[in-house]
């Protein structure tokens, strides 16, 4: 009888551990998706900011702001700060005169273009996700 109770307790413990691990993996996947969506939307807006003179409030800008607000639920402060910095940089670029796409490509190739505003955000997200992966290992 004691052996069957021990097996039952071990099975319950194993099931709970697997269930917890599945929940954590699902959360990590959700975070990765939000971070990736932010990078894609910000990249599109960044290119648009460089090449257009008009500042508009389209769905892309609203989506970027929404993604930042979603990150506030779970992301560490440094990830939020870098996301906000990306948004500020995009707005600053919008306020500058536009450049032709050819000129933008030339500046990017000669490295005279400002550093990629998404780099710090990507590094912060990678560190956050690496920390989460370590907790599940």
GROMACS .gro file of C-alpha atoms in nm:
model
  137
    1UNK     CA    1   0.000   0.000   0.000
    2UNK     CA    2   0.278   0.246   0.089
    3UNK     CA    3   0.450   0.176  -0.240
    4UNK     CA    4   0.136   0.254  -0.443
    5UNK     CA    5   0.091   0.578  -0.249
    6UNK     CA    6   0.452   0.672  -0.321
    7UNK     CA    7   0.399   0.600  -0.691
    8UNK     CA    8   0.081   0.805  -0.692
    9UNK     CA    9   0.254   1.099  -0.523
   10UNK     CA   10   0.545   1.076  -0.769
   11UNK     CA   11   0.302   1.070  -1.063
   12UNK     CA   12   0.115   1.375  -0.930
   13UNK     CA   13   0.443   1.561  -0.874
   14UNK     CA   14   0.565   1.474  -1.225
   15UNK     CA   15   0.236   1.584  -1.379
   16UNK     CA   16   0.242   1.915  -1.191
   17UNK     CA   17   0.603   1.978  -1.294
   18UNK     CA   18   0.523   1.906  -1.659
   19UNK     CA   19   0.214   2.124  -1.644
   20UNK     CA   20   0.414   2.413  -1.494
   21UNK     CA   21   0.684   2.373  -1.759
   22UNK     CA   22   0.422   2.380  -2.037
   23UNK     CA   23   0.273   2.701  -1.894
   24UNK     CA   24   0.615   2.865  -1.874
   25UNK     CA   25   0.700   2.763  -2.231
   26UNK     CA   26   0.366   2.904  -2.351
   27UNK     CA   27   0.441   3.234  -2.170
   28UNK     CA   28   0.789   3.254  -2.322
   29UNK     CA   29   0.642   3.193  -2.667
   30UNK     CA   30   0.389   3.472  -2.611
   31UNK     CA   31   0.665   3.713  -2.503
   32UNK     CA   32   0.880   3.618  -2.803
   33UNK     CA   33   0.585   3.689  -3.033
   34UNK     CA   34   0.520   4.032  -2.881
   35UNK     CA   35   0.889   4.124  -2.898
   36UNK     CA   36   0.911   4.007  -3.261
   37UNK     CA   37   0.593   4.197  -3.354
   38UNK     CA   38   0.742   4.511  -3.201
   39UNK     CA   39   1.062   4.472  -3.402
   40UNK     CA   40   0.871   4.417  -3.728
   41UNK     CA   41   0.636   4.713  -3.672
   42UNK     CA   42   0.915   4.942  -3.558
   43UNK     CA   43   1.126   4.843  -3.859
   44UNK     CA   44   0.844   4.933  -4.097
   45UNK     CA   45   0.784   5.264  -3.921
   46UNK     CA   46   1.153   5.343  -3.915
   47UNK     CA   47   1.185   5.303  -4.289
   48UNK     CA   48   0.872   5.509  -4.342
   49UNK     CA   49   1.002   5.780  -4.106
   50UNK     CA   50   1.325   5.812  -4.305
   51UNK     CA   51   1.158   5.829  -4.646
   52UNK     CA   52   0.840   6.034  -4.587
   53UNK     CA   53   0.789   6.389  -4.476
   54UNK     CA   54   0.438   6.361  -4.338
   55UNK     CA   55   0.375   6.239  -3.989
   56UNK     CA   56   0.059   6.033  -3.974
   57UNK     CA   57  -0.116   5.824  -3.717
   58UNK     CA   58  -0.187   5.501  -3.897
   59UNK     CA   59  -0.257   5.156  -3.764
   60UNK     CA   60   0.117   5.082  -3.751
   61UNK     CA   61   0.189   5.360  -3.502
   62UNK     CA   62  -0.108   5.261  -3.292
   63UNK     CA   63   0.001   4.897  -3.299
   64UNK     CA   64   0.353   4.990  -3.185
   65UNK     CA   65   0.214   5.187  -2.891
   66UNK     CA   66  -0.018   4.897  -2.811
   67UNK     CA   67   0.272   4.652  -2.812
   68UNK     CA   68   0.464   4.873  -2.569
   69UNK     CA   69   0.161   4.881  -2.341
   70UNK     CA   70   0.128   4.501  -2.362
   71UNK     CA   71   0.496   4.465  -2.269
   72UNK     CA   72   0.428   4.666  -1.954
   73UNK     CA   73   0.241   4.360  -1.819
   74UNK     CA   74   0.545   4.135  -1.818
   75UNK     CA   75   0.868   4.287  -1.951
   76UNK     CA   76   1.143   4.417  -1.725
   77UNK     CA   77   1.195   4.792  -1.698
   78UNK     CA   78   1.498   4.798  -1.928
   79UNK     CA   79   1.301   4.635  -2.212
   80UNK     CA   80   1.020   4.891  -2.170
   81UNK     CA   81   1.271   5.178  -2.161
   82UNK     CA   82   1.440   5.063  -2.481
   83UNK     CA   83   1.103   5.016  -2.654
   84UNK     CA   84   1.005   5.370  -2.557
   85UNK     CA   85   1.344   5.493  -2.684
   86UNK     CA   86   1.275   5.326  -3.020
   87UNK     CA   87   0.940   5.504  -3.043
   88UNK     CA   88   1.102   5.839  -2.954
   89UNK     CA   89   1.372   5.783  -3.217
   90UNK     CA   90   1.113   5.706  -3.482
   91UNK     CA   91   0.927   6.026  -3.396
   92UNK     CA   92   1.250   6.227  -3.408
   93UNK     CA   93   1.331   6.086  -3.752
   94UNK     CA   94   0.978   6.168  -3.872
   95UNK     CA   95   1.040   6.531  -3.772
   96UNK     CA   96   1.355   6.551  -3.988
   97UNK     CA   97   1.344   6.603  -4.365
   98UNK     CA   98   1.299   6.278  -4.555
   99UNK     CA   99   1.574   6.115  -4.758
  100UNK     CA  100   1.555   5.919  -5.082
  101UNK     CA  101   1.565   5.544  -5.044
  102UNK     CA  102   1.885   5.529  -5.251
  103UNK     CA  103   2.053   5.781  -5.017
  104UNK     CA  104   1.933   5.585  -4.715
  105UNK     CA  105   2.082   5.265  -4.857
  106UNK     CA  106   2.411   5.441  -4.934
  107UNK     CA  107   2.431   5.582  -4.581
  108UNK     CA  108   2.356   5.240  -4.436
  109UNK     CA  109   2.632   5.081  -4.645
  110UNK     CA  110   2.887   5.349  -4.556
  111UNK     CA  111   2.782   5.328  -4.191
  112UNK     CA  112   2.718   5.703  -4.178
  113UNK     CA  113   2.359   5.633  -4.081
  114UNK     CA  114   2.274   5.662  -3.712
  115UNK     CA  115   2.308   5.333  -3.524
  116UNK     CA  116   2.012   5.100  -3.551
  117UNK     CA  117   1.765   5.215  -3.285
  118UNK     CA  118   1.634   4.859  -3.256
  119UNK     CA  119   1.969   4.713  -3.158
  120UNK     CA  120   1.946   4.798  -2.787
  121UNK     CA  121   1.585   4.676  -2.777
  122UNK     CA  122   1.680   4.346  -2.941
  123UNK     CA  123   1.972   4.294  -2.701
  124UNK     CA  124   1.751   4.369  -2.399
  125UNK     CA  125   1.485   4.126  -2.522
  126UNK     CA  126   1.743   3.854  -2.589
  127UNK     CA  127   1.879   3.890  -2.234
  128UNK     CA  128   1.526   3.876  -2.093
  129UNK     CA  129   1.437   3.565  -2.292
  130UNK     CA  130   1.769   3.398  -2.210
  131UNK     CA  131   1.696   3.451  -1.840
  132UNK     CA  132   1.354   3.294  -1.883
  133UNK     CA  133   1.497   2.995  -2.068
  134UNK     CA  134   1.749   2.941  -1.788
  135UNK     CA  135   1.468   2.922  -1.533
  136UNK     CA  136   1.301   2.641  -1.727
  137UNK     CA  137   1.617   2.436  -1.772
   0.00000   0.00000   0.00000
